[in-house]
């Protein structure tokens, strides 16, 4: 708790991703400014993961994206083989990137989160 508060104090305008320690499918993921997290008096009722948002990220057509590449590392004595699955998954946000926005549709590329915004848009994930 002390280390997190110290990290949050460094830059009150920095963005942080807050999500449940257990869960999936983008449920209850939010984006918050450090200053807001520091000013919150309320203690969470469940364990959370708080990650500093990566600054200066790469964009595709002005939107945040991430790639999922599946690989297996196999150790054989002193050597390590890396087996990479031929197919990967690219996930793209449906809203243009705006570092001032706190909307999950801008920052969270999870399919479940983006699903609510797909109406009328061409598929953005491949």
CSV table of N, CA, C and O in Angstrom, one decimal:
chain,number,residue,atom,x,y,z
A,1,UNK,N,0.8,-1.2,0.0
A,1,UNK,CA,0.0,0.0,0.0
A,1,UNK,C,0.9,1.3,0.0
A,1,UNK,O,0.6,2.2,-0.7
A,2,UNK,N,1.9,1.3,0.8
A,2,UNK,CA,2.8,2.4,0.9
A,2,UNK,C,3.6,2.6,-0.5
A,2,UNK,O,3.7,3.7,-1.0
A,3,UNK,N,4.1,1.5,-1.0
A,3,UNK,CA,4.8,1.6,-2.3
A,3,UNK,C,3.9,2.1,-3.4
A,3,UNK,O,4.3,3.0,-4.3
A,4,UNK,N,2.7,1.7,-3.5
A,4,UNK,CA,1.7,2.1,-4.5
A,4,UNK,C,1.4,3.6,-4.3
A,4,UNK,O,1.5,4.4,-5.2
A,5,UNK,N,1.2,4.1,-3.1
A,5,UNK,CA,0.9,5.5,-2.8
A,5,UNK,C,2.1,6.4,-3.2
A,5,UNK,O,1.9,7.4,-3.8
A,6,UNK,N,3.3,5.9,-3.0
A,6,UNK,CA,4.5,6.6,-3.4
A,6,UNK,C,4.6,6.7,-4.9
A,6,UNK,O,4.9,7.8,-5.5
A,7,UNK,N,4.3,5.6,-5.6
A,7,UNK,CA,4.3,5.6,-7.1
A,7,UNK,C,3.3,6.5,-7.6
A,7,UNK,O,3.5,7.3,-8.6
A,8,UNK,N,2.1,6.6,-7.0
A,8,UNK,CA,1.0,7.5,-7.5
A,8,UNK,C,1.4,8.9,-7.3
A,8,UNK,O,1.0,9.8,-8.1
A,9,UNK,N,2.1,9.3,-6.2
A,9,UNK,CA,2.5,10.6,-5.9
A,9,UNK,C,3.5,11.2,-7.0
A,9,UNK,O,3.5,12.4,-7.1
A,10,UNK,N,4.2,10.4,-7.6
A,10,UNK,CA,5.3,10.9,-8.6
A,10,UNK,C,4.7,11.7,-9.7
A,10,UNK,O,5.2,12.8,-10.0
A,11,UNK,N,3.5,11.3,-10.2
A,11,UNK,CA,2.9,12.1,-11.3
A,11,UNK,C,1.4,12.0,-11.1
A,11,UNK,O,0.8,11.0,-11.5
A,12,UNK,N,0.8,13.0,-10.5
A,12,UNK,CA,-0.7,13.0,-10.3
A,12,UNK,C,-1.5,13.0,-11.5
A,12,UNK,O,-2.7,12.6,-11.5
A,13,UNK,N,-1.0,13.3,-12.7
A,13,UNK,CA,-1.7,13.3,-13.9
A,13,UNK,C,-1.6,12.0,-14.7
A,13,UNK,O,-2.2,11.7,-15.7
A,14,UNK,N,-0.7,11.1,-14.2
A,14,UNK,CA,-0.5,9.8,-14.9
A,14,UNK,C,-1.7,9.0,-14.9
A,14,UNK,O,-2.6,9.0,-14.0
A,15,UNK,N,-1.9,8.2,-16.0
A,15,UNK,CA,-3.1,7.2,-16.0
A,15,UNK,C,-2.7,5.9,-15.5
A,15,UNK,O,-1.5,5.4,-15.6
A,16,UNK,N,-3.6,5.3,-14.8
A,16,UNK,CA,-3.4,4.0,-14.2
A,16,UNK,C,-4.6,3.1,-14.6
A,16,UNK,O,-5.8,3.6,-14.6
A,17,UNK,N,-4.3,1.8,-14.8
A,17,UNK,CA,-5.4,0.9,-15.1
A,17,UNK,C,-5.7,0.1,-13.8
A,17,UNK,O,-4.8,-0.3,-13.1
A,18,UNK,N,-7.0,0.0,-13.5
A,18,UNK,CA,-7.4,-0.6,-12.2
A,18,UNK,C,-8.3,-1.7,-12.6
A,18,UNK,O,-9.3,-1.5,-13.3
A,19,UNK,N,-8.0,-3.0,-12.1
A,19,UNK,CA,-8.9,-4.1,-12.4
A,19,UNK,C,-8.8,-5.1,-11.3
A,19,UNK,O,-7.9,-5.1,-10.5
A,20,UNK,N,-9.9,-5.9,-11.2
A,20,UNK,CA,-9.9,-7.0,-10.1
A,20,UNK,C,-8.7,-7.9,-10.3
A,20,UNK,O,-8.3,-8.2,-11.4
A,21,UNK,N,-8.2,-8.4,-9.1
A,21,UNK,CA,-7.1,-9.3,-9.2
A,21,UNK,C,-7.6,-10.7,-9.7
A,21,UNK,O,-6.8,-11.4,-10.3
A,22,UNK,N,-8.8,-11.0,-9.5
A,22,UNK,CA,-9.4,-12.2,-10.1
A,22,UNK,C,-10.5,-11.8,-11.0
A,22,UNK,O,-11.3,-10.9,-10.7
A,23,UNK,N,-10.6,-12.4,-12.1
A,23,UNK,CA,-11.6,-12.1,-13.1
A,23,UNK,C,-11.1,-12.2,-14.5
A,23,UNK,O,-10.0,-12.7,-14.8
A,24,UNK,N,-11.9,-11.7,-15.4
A,24,UNK,CA,-11.5,-11.8,-16.8
A,24,UNK,C,-12.5,-11.1,-17.6
A,24,UNK,O,-13.5,-10.5,-17.1
A,25,UNK,N,-12.3,-11.2,-18.9
A,25,UNK,CA,-13.3,-10.6,-19.9
A,25,UNK,C,-13.4,-9.1,-19.8
A,25,UNK,O,-14.5,-8.5,-20.1
A,26,UNK,N,-12.5,-8.4,-19.2
A,26,UNK,CA,-12.5,-7.0,-19.1
A,26,UNK,C,-13.5,-6.5,-18.1
A,26,UNK,O,-13.8,-5.3,-18.0
A,27,UNK,N,-14.1,-7.3,-17.2
A,27,UNK,CA,-15.1,-6.9,-16.3
A,27,UNK,C,-14.5,-6.0,-15.2
A,27,UNK,O,-13.4,-6.3,-14.6
A,28,UNK,N,-15.1,-4.9,-15.0
A,28,UNK,CA,-14.8,-3.9,-13.9
A,28,UNK,C,-13.4,-3.3,-14.1
A,28,UNK,O,-12.7,-2.9,-13.1
A,29,UNK,N,-12.9,-3.2,-15.3
A,29,UNK,CA,-11.7,-2.6,-15.6
A,29,UNK,C,-11.9,-1.1,-15.8
A,29,UNK,O,-12.9,-0.7,-16.4
A,30,UNK,N,-11.1,-0.2,-15.1
A,30,UNK,CA,-11.3,1.2,-15.3
A,30,UNK,C,-9.9,1.9,-15.5
A,30,UNK,O,-8.9,1.3,-15.2
A,31,UNK,N,-10.0,3.1,-15.9
A,31,UNK,CA,-8.8,3.9,-16.1
A,31,UNK,C,-9.0,5.1,-15.2
A,31,UNK,O,-10.0,5.7,-15.2
A,32,UNK,N,-7.9,5.5,-14.4
A,32,UNK,CA,-8.0,6.6,-13.5
A,32,UNK,C,-6.7,7.4,-13.4
A,32,UNK,O,-5.7,6.8,-13.7
A,33,UNK,N,-6.8,8.6,-13.1
A,33,UNK,CA,-5.6,9.4,-12.8
A,33,UNK,C,-5.1,9.1,-11.4
A,33,UNK,O,-5.9,8.9,-10.5
A,34,UNK,N,-3.8,9.3,-11.3
A,34,UNK,CA,-3.2,9.0,-10.0
A,34,UNK,C,-3.8,9.9,-8.9
A,34,UNK,O,-4.0,9.4,-7.8
A,35,UNK,N,-4.0,11.1,-9.2
A,35,UNK,CA,-4.6,12.1,-8.2
A,35,UNK,C,-5.9,11.6,-7.7
A,35,UNK,O,-6.2,11.7,-6.5
A,36,UNK,N,-6.7,11.0,-8.6
A,36,UNK,CA,-8.0,10.5,-8.1
A,36,UNK,C,-7.8,9.2,-7.2
A,36,UNK,O,-8.5,9.1,-6.2
A,37,UNK,N,-6.9,8.4,-7.6
A,37,UNK,CA,-6.7,7.2,-6.8
A,37,UNK,C,-6.1,7.6,-5.4
A,37,UNK,O,-6.5,7.0,-4.4
A,38,UNK,N,-5.3,8.6,-5.3
A,38,UNK,CA,-4.7,9.0,-4.0
A,38,UNK,C,-5.8,9.7,-3.2
A,38,UNK,O,-5.8,9.6,-1.9
A,39,UNK,N,-6.7,10.4,-3.8
A,39,UNK,CA,-7.8,11.1,-3.0
A,39,UNK,C,-8.9,10.2,-2.5
A,39,UNK,O,-9.7,10.6,-1.7
A,40,UNK,N,-9.0,9.0,-3.1
A,40,UNK,CA,-10.0,8.1,-2.7
A,40,UNK,C,-9.8,7.6,-1.2
A,40,UNK,O,-8.8,7.0,-0.9
A,41,UNK,N,-10.8,7.9,-0.4
A,41,UNK,CA,-10.7,7.4,1.0
A,41,UNK,C,-11.2,6.0,1.2
A,41,UNK,O,-11.0,5.3,2.1
A,42,UNK,N,-12.0,5.6,0.2
A,42,UNK,CA,-12.7,4.3,0.3
A,42,UNK,C,-11.7,3.1,0.0
A,42,UNK,O,-10.9,3.1,-1.0
A,43,UNK,N,-11.6,2.2,0.9
A,43,UNK,CA,-10.7,1.0,0.7
A,43,UNK,C,-11.5,0.0,-0.2
A,43,UNK,O,-12.7,-0.3,0.1
A,44,UNK,N,-10.9,-0.6,-1.2
A,44,UNK,CA,-11.6,-1.6,-2.0
A,44,UNK,C,-12.0,-2.8,-1.2
A,44,UNK,O,-11.2,-3.2,-0.2
A,45,UNK,N,-13.1,-3.4,-1.5
A,45,UNK,CA,-13.6,-4.6,-0.8
A,45,UNK,C,-13.0,-5.9,-1.4
A,45,UNK,O,-13.1,-6.9,-0.8
A,46,UNK,N,-12.3,-5.8,-2.5
A,46,UNK,CA,-11.7,-6.9,-3.1
A,46,UNK,C,-10.3,-6.6,-3.6
A,46,UNK,O,-10.0,-5.4,-3.8
A,47,UNK,N,-9.4,-7.6,-3.7
A,47,UNK,CA,-8.0,-7.3,-4.2
A,47,UNK,C,-8.1,-6.7,-5.6
A,47,UNK,O,-8.8,-7.2,-6.5
A,48,UNK,N,-7.2,-5.7,-5.8
A,48,UNK,CA,-7.1,-5.1,-7.1
A,48,UNK,C,-5.7,-5.2,-7.7
A,48,UNK,O,-4.8,-5.2,-6.9
A,49,UNK,N,-5.6,-5.1,-9.0
A,49,UNK,CA,-4.3,-4.9,-9.7
A,49,UNK,C,-4.3,-3.5,-10.2
A,49,UNK,O,-5.3,-3.1,-10.9
A,50,UNK,N,-3.3,-2.7,-9.9
A,50,UNK,CA,-3.2,-1.3,-10.3
A,50,UNK,C,-1.9,-1.2,-11.1
A,50,UNK,O,-0.8,-1.5,-10.6
A,51,UNK,N,-2.0,-0.9,-12.4
A,51,UNK,CA,-0.9,-0.9,-13.3
A,51,UNK,C,-0.7,0.5,-13.9
A,51,UNK,O,-1.7,1.1,-14.3
A,52,UNK,N,0.5,1.0,-13.9
A,52,UNK,CA,0.7,2.3,-14.6
A,52,UNK,C,0.5,2.1,-16.1
A,52,UNK,O,1.0,1.2,-16.7
A,53,UNK,N,-0.2,3.1,-16.7
A,53,UNK,CA,-0.5,3.0,-18.1
A,53,UNK,C,0.8,3.3,-18.8
A,53,UNK,O,1.6,4.2,-18.5
A,54,UNK,N,1.1,2.6,-19.9
A,54,UNK,CA,2.3,2.8,-20.7
A,54,UNK,C,2.2,4.1,-21.5
A,54,UNK,O,1.3,4.3,-22.3
A,55,UNK,N,3.1,5.1,-21.3
A,55,UNK,CA,3.0,6.3,-22.0
A,55,UNK,C,3.7,6.1,-23.4
A,55,UNK,O,4.4,5.1,-23.6
A,56,UNK,N,3.4,7.0,-24.3
A,56,UNK,CA,4.0,6.9,-25.7
A,56,UNK,C,3.8,5.6,-26.4
A,56,UNK,O,4.7,5.0,-26.9
A,57,UNK,N,2.6,5.1,-26.4
A,57,UNK,CA,2.3,3.8,-27.0
A,57,UNK,C,2.1,4.0,-28.5
A,57,UNK,O,1.8,5.1,-29.0
A,58,UNK,N,2.3,2.9,-29.2
A,58,UNK,CA,2.1,2.9,-30.7
A,58,UNK,C,0.6,2.8,-31.0
A,58,UNK,O,-0.2,2.1,-30.2
A,59,UNK,N,0.1,3.4,-32.1
A,59,UNK,CA,-1.3,3.4,-32.4
A,59,UNK,C,-1.4,2.8,-33.9
A,59,UNK,O,-0.5,2.9,-34.7
A,60,UNK,N,-2.6,2.3,-34.1
A,60,UNK,CA,-3.0,1.9,-35.5
A,60,UNK,C,-4.2,2.8,-35.9
A,60,UNK,O,-5.2,2.7,-35.2
A,61,UNK,N,-4.0,3.5,-36.9
A,61,UNK,CA,-5.1,4.5,-37.4
A,61,UNK,C,-5.6,5.3,-36.2
A,61,UNK,O,-6.8,5.5,-36.0
A,62,UNK,N,-4.7,5.7,-35.3
A,62,UNK,CA,-5.1,6.6,-34.2
A,62,UNK,C,-5.8,5.9,-33.1
A,62,UNK,O,-6.3,6.5,-32.2
A,63,UNK,N,-5.7,4.5,-33.0
A,63,UNK,CA,-6.4,3.8,-32.0
A,63,UNK,C,-5.4,2.9,-31.3
A,63,UNK,O,-4.4,2.3,-31.9
A,64,UNK,N,-5.6,2.6,-30.0
A,64,UNK,CA,-4.8,1.7,-29.2
A,64,UNK,C,-5.0,0.3,-29.7
A,64,UNK,O,-6.1,-0.1,-30.1
A,65,UNK,N,-3.9,-0.5,-29.6
A,65,UNK,CA,-4.1,-1.9,-30.0
A,65,UNK,C,-3.1,-2.7,-29.2
A,65,UNK,O,-2.2,-2.2,-28.5
A,66,UNK,N,-3.3,-4.0,-29.2
A,66,UNK,CA,-2.3,-4.9,-28.6
A,66,UNK,C,-2.4,-6.2,-29.4
A,66,UNK,O,-3.4,-6.6,-30.0
A,67,UNK,N,-1.3,-6.9,-29.4
A,67,UNK,CA,-1.1,-8.2,-30.1
A,67,UNK,C,-1.0,-9.3,-29.0
A,67,UNK,O,-0.3,-9.1,-28.0
A,68,UNK,N,-1.7,-10.4,-29.3
A,68,UNK,CA,-1.5,-11.6,-28.5
A,68,UNK,C,-0.8,-12.7,-29.4
A,68,UNK,O,-1.3,-13.1,-30.4
A,69,UNK,N,0.4,-13.0,-29.0
A,69,UNK,CA,1.2,-14.0,-29.7
A,69,UNK,C,1.5,-15.1,-28.7
A,69,UNK,O,2.0,-14.9,-27.6
A,70,UNK,N,1.1,-16.3,-29.1
A,70,UNK,CA,1.2,-17.4,-28.2
A,70,UNK,C,2.5,-18.2,-28.5
A,70,UNK,O,2.8,-18.5,-29.6
A,71,UNK,N,3.3,-18.4,-27.4
A,71,UNK,CA,4.6,-19.1,-27.6
A,71,UNK,C,4.8,-20.1,-26.4
A,71,UNK,O,4.2,-19.9,-25.3
A,72,UNK,N,5.6,-21.0,-26.6
A,72,UNK,CA,6.0,-22.0,-25.6
A,72,UNK,C,7.5,-22.1,-25.5
A,72,UNK,O,8.2,-22.2,-26.6
A,73,UNK,N,8.1,-21.9,-24.4
A,73,UNK,CA,9.5,-22.1,-24.1
A,73,UNK,C,9.8,-23.5,-23.6
A,73,UNK,O,9.2,-23.9,-22.7
A,74,UNK,N,10.7,-24.2,-24.3
A,74,UNK,CA,11.1,-25.5,-23.9
A,74,UNK,C,12.6,-25.5,-23.6
A,74,UNK,O,13.4,-25.2,-24.4
A,75,UNK,N,12.9,-25.9,-22.3
A,75,UNK,CA,14.2,-25.9,-21.9
A,75,UNK,C,14.8,-27.3,-22.1
A,75,UNK,O,14.2,-28.3,-21.7
A,76,UNK,N,15.9,-27.4,-22.8
A,76,UNK,CA,16.6,-28.7,-23.1
A,76,UNK,C,18.0,-28.5,-22.6
A,76,UNK,O,18.9,-28.1,-23.5
A,77,UNK,N,18.3,-28.8,-21.4
A,77,UNK,CA,19.7,-28.7,-20.9
A,77,UNK,C,20.0,-27.2,-20.9
A,77,UNK,O,19.4,-26.4,-20.2
A,78,UNK,N,21.1,-26.9,-21.6
A,78,UNK,CA,21.6,-25.5,-21.7
A,78,UNK,C,20.8,-24.7,-22.8
A,78,UNK,O,21.0,-23.5,-22.8
A,79,UNK,N,20.1,-25.3,-23.6
A,79,UNK,CA,19.4,-24.6,-24.7
A,79,UNK,C,17.9,-24.4,-24.4
A,79,UNK,O,17.3,-25.2,-23.6
A,80,UNK,N,17.4,-23.4,-25.0
A,80,UNK,CA,15.9,-23.1,-24.9
A,80,UNK,C,15.4,-23.0,-26.3
A,80,UNK,O,15.9,-22.2,-27.1
A,81,UNK,N,14.3,-23.7,-26.6
A,81,UNK,CA,13.6,-23.6,-27.8
A,81,UNK,C,12.4,-22.8,-27.6
A,81,UNK,O,11.7,-22.9,-26.6
A,82,UNK,N,12.1,-21.9,-28.6
A,82,UNK,CA,10.9,-21.1,-28.5
A,82,UNK,C,10.0,-21.5,-29.7
A,82,UNK,O,10.4,-21.4,-30.9
A,83,UNK,N,8.8,-22.0,-29.3
A,83,UNK,CA,7.9,-22.5,-30.3
A,83,UNK,C,6.8,-21.4,-30.4
A,83,UNK,O,6.1,-21.1,-29.4
A,84,UNK,N,6.6,-20.8,-31.5
A,84,UNK,CA,5.6,-19.7,-31.7
A,84,UNK,C,4.4,-20.2,-32.5
A,84,UNK,O,4.7,-20.7,-33.6
A,85,UNK,N,3.2,-20.1,-32.0
A,85,UNK,CA,2.0,-20.5,-32.8
A,85,UNK,C,1.9,-19.6,-34.0
A,85,UNK,O,2.2,-18.4,-33.9
A,86,UNK,N,1.5,-20.2,-35.1
A,86,UNK,CA,1.5,-19.5,-36.4
A,86,UNK,C,0.5,-18.3,-36.4
A,86,UNK,O,0.7,-17.3,-37.1
A,87,UNK,N,-0.6,-18.4,-35.7
A,87,UNK,CA,-1.6,-17.4,-35.7
A,87,UNK,C,-1.5,-16.5,-34.5
A,87,UNK,O,-1.2,-17.0,-33.4
A,88,UNK,N,-1.7,-15.2,-34.6
A,88,UNK,CA,-1.7,-14.3,-33.5
A,88,UNK,C,-3.1,-13.5,-33.5
A,88,UNK,O,-3.9,-13.7,-34.5
A,89,UNK,N,-3.3,-12.8,-32.5
A,89,UNK,CA,-4.6,-12.1,-32.4
A,89,UNK,C,-4.3,-10.6,-32.2
A,89,UNK,O,-3.4,-10.2,-31.4
A,90,UNK,N,-4.9,-9.7,-33.0
A,90,UNK,CA,-4.7,-8.3,-32.9
A,90,UNK,C,-6.0,-7.7,-32.4
A,90,UNK,O,-7.1,-8.0,-32.9
A,91,UNK,N,-5.9,-6.9,-31.3
A,91,UNK,CA,-7.1,-6.3,-30.8
A,91,UNK,C,-7.0,-4.8,-30.8
A,91,UNK,O,-5.9,-4.2,-30.4
A,92,UNK,N,-8.0,-4.1,-31.3
A,92,UNK,CA,-7.9,-2.6,-31.6
A,92,UNK,C,-9.1,-2.0,-30.9
A,92,UNK,O,-10.3,-2.5,-31.0
A,93,UNK,N,-8.9,-0.8,-30.3
A,93,UNK,CA,-10.0,-0.1,-29.6
A,93,UNK,C,-10.9,0.5,-30.7
A,93,UNK,O,-10.4,0.9,-31.8
A,94,UNK,N,-12.2,0.6,-30.4
A,94,UNK,CA,-13.1,1.2,-31.3
A,94,UNK,C,-13.2,2.7,-31.3
A,94,UNK,O,-13.7,3.3,-32.2
A,95,UNK,N,-12.6,3.3,-30.2
A,95,UNK,CA,-12.6,4.8,-30.1
A,95,UNK,C,-11.2,5.3,-30.3
A,95,UNK,O,-10.2,4.6,-29.9
A,96,UNK,N,-11.0,6.4,-31.0
A,96,UNK,CA,-9.7,7.0,-31.2
A,96,UNK,C,-9.0,7.3,-29.9
A,96,UNK,O,-9.6,7.6,-28.9
A,97,UNK,N,-7.7,7.1,-29.9
A,97,UNK,CA,-6.9,7.4,-28.7
A,97,UNK,C,-6.9,8.8,-28.3
A,97,UNK,O,-6.7,9.7,-29.1
A,98,UNK,N,-7.2,9.1,-27.0
A,98,UNK,CA,-7.2,10.4,-26.4
A,98,UNK,C,-6.6,10.3,-25.0
A,98,UNK,O,-7.3,9.7,-24.1
A,99,UNK,N,-5.4,10.7,-24.7
A,99,UNK,CA,-4.9,10.5,-23.4
A,99,UNK,C,-5.6,11.2,-22.3
A,99,UNK,O,-5.5,10.9,-21.1
A,100,UNK,N,-6.5,12.2,-22.6
A,100,UNK,CA,-7.3,12.9,-21.6
A,100,UNK,C,-8.6,12.1,-21.2
A,100,UNK,O,-9.2,12.3,-20.2
A,101,UNK,N,-8.9,11.1,-22.1
A,101,UNK,CA,-10.1,10.4,-21.8
A,101,UNK,C,-9.9,9.3,-20.8
A,101,UNK,O,-8.8,8.7,-20.7
A,102,UNK,N,-10.9,9.0,-20.0
A,102,UNK,CA,-10.9,7.9,-19.1
A,102,UNK,C,-11.8,6.7,-19.5
A,102,UNK,O,-12.0,5.8,-18.8
A,103,UNK,N,-12.3,6.8,-20.7
A,103,UNK,CA,-13.2,5.8,-21.2
A,103,UNK,C,-12.5,4.5,-21.5
A,103,UNK,O,-11.5,4.5,-22.2
A,104,UNK,N,-13.0,3.4,-21.0
A,104,UNK,CA,-12.5,2.1,-21.3
A,104,UNK,C,-12.5,1.8,-22.8
A,104,UNK,O,-11.6,1.1,-23.3
A,105,UNK,N,-13.4,2.4,-23.6
A,105,UNK,CA,-13.5,2.2,-25.0
A,105,UNK,C,-12.2,2.7,-25.7
A,105,UNK,O,-11.9,2.3,-26.8
A,106,UNK,N,-11.5,3.7,-25.1
A,106,UNK,CA,-10.3,4.3,-25.6
A,106,UNK,C,-9.1,3.4,-25.2
A,106,UNK,O,-8.2,3.2,-26.0
A,107,UNK,N,-9.1,2.9,-24.0
A,107,UNK,CA,-7.9,2.4,-23.4
A,107,UNK,C,-7.9,0.9,-23.2
A,107,UNK,O,-6.8,0.3,-23.1
A,108,UNK,N,-9.0,0.2,-23.2
A,108,UNK,CA,-9.0,-1.2,-22.9
A,108,UNK,C,-9.4,-1.9,-24.2
A,108,UNK,O,-10.6,-1.8,-24.7
A,109,UNK,N,-8.5,-2.8,-24.8
A,109,UNK,CA,-8.8,-3.4,-26.1
A,109,UNK,C,-9.5,-4.7,-26.0
A,109,UNK,O,-9.7,-5.4,-27.0
A,110,UNK,N,-9.8,-5.2,-24.8
A,110,UNK,CA,-10.5,-6.4,-24.6
A,110,UNK,C,-11.8,-6.5,-25.4
A,110,UNK,O,-12.5,-5.5,-25.5
A,111,UNK,N,-12.1,-7.6,-26.1
A,111,UNK,CA,-13.3,-7.8,-26.9
A,111,UNK,C,-14.5,-7.5,-26.1
A,111,UNK,O,-15.5,-6.9,-26.6
A,112,UNK,N,-14.6,-8.0,-24.9
A,112,UNK,CA,-15.9,-7.8,-24.1
A,112,UNK,C,-16.1,-6.4,-23.9
A,112,UNK,O,-17.3,-5.9,-23.9
A,113,UNK,N,-15.1,-5.6,-23.6
A,113,UNK,CA,-15.3,-4.2,-23.4
A,113,UNK,C,-15.7,-3.5,-24.7
A,113,UNK,O,-16.6,-2.6,-24.7
A,114,UNK,N,-15.0,-3.8,-25.8
A,114,UNK,CA,-15.2,-3.1,-27.0
A,114,UNK,C,-16.6,-3.5,-27.7
A,114,UNK,O,-17.1,-2.8,-28.5
A,115,UNK,N,-17.1,-4.7,-27.3
A,115,UNK,CA,-18.3,-5.2,-27.9
A,115,UNK,C,-19.5,-4.2,-27.9
A,115,UNK,O,-20.2,-4.1,-28.8
A,116,UNK,N,-19.6,-3.4,-26.8
A,116,UNK,CA,-20.7,-2.5,-26.7
A,116,UNK,C,-20.6,-1.4,-27.7
A,116,UNK,O,-21.6,-0.7,-28.0
A,117,UNK,N,-19.5,-1.2,-28.3
A,117,UNK,CA,-19.3,-0.1,-29.3
A,117,UNK,C,-19.2,-0.5,-30.7
A,117,UNK,O,-18.9,0.3,-31.6
A,118,UNK,N,-19.4,-1.8,-31.0
A,118,UNK,CA,-19.3,-2.3,-32.4
A,118,UNK,C,-20.4,-1.9,-33.3
A,118,UNK,O,-20.1,-1.9,-34.5
A,119,UNK,N,-21.5,-1.6,-32.8
A,119,UNK,CA,-22.7,-1.3,-33.7
A,119,UNK,C,-22.3,-0.3,-34.8
A,119,UNK,O,-21.9,0.8,-34.5
A,120,UNK,N,-22.5,-0.6,-36.0
A,120,UNK,CA,-22.3,0.3,-37.2
A,120,UNK,C,-20.9,0.4,-37.6
A,120,UNK,O,-20.6,1.2,-38.5
A,121,UNK,N,-19.9,-0.2,-36.9
A,121,UNK,CA,-18.5,-0.1,-37.3
A,121,UNK,C,-18.1,-1.4,-38.0
A,121,UNK,O,-18.5,-2.4,-37.6
A,122,UNK,N,-17.1,-1.2,-38.9
A,122,UNK,CA,-16.5,-2.4,-39.5
A,122,UNK,C,-15.7,-3.1,-38.4
A,122,UNK,O,-15.3,-2.5,-37.5
A,123,UNK,N,-15.6,-4.5,-38.5
A,123,UNK,CA,-14.8,-5.2,-37.5
A,123,UNK,C,-13.4,-4.6,-37.4
A,123,UNK,O,-12.7,-4.4,-38.4
A,124,UNK,N,-13.0,-4.3,-36.2
A,124,UNK,CA,-11.7,-3.6,-36.0
A,124,UNK,C,-10.6,-4.6,-35.5
A,124,UNK,O,-9.5,-4.3,-35.4
A,125,UNK,N,-11.1,-5.8,-35.1
A,125,UNK,CA,-10.1,-6.8,-34.6
A,125,UNK,C,-9.9,-7.9,-35.6
A,125,UNK,O,-10.9,-8.3,-36.3
A,126,UNK,N,-8.7,-8.4,-35.7
A,126,UNK,CA,-8.5,-9.4,-36.7
A,126,UNK,C,-7.8,-10.6,-36.1
A,126,UNK,O,-7.3,-10.5,-35.0
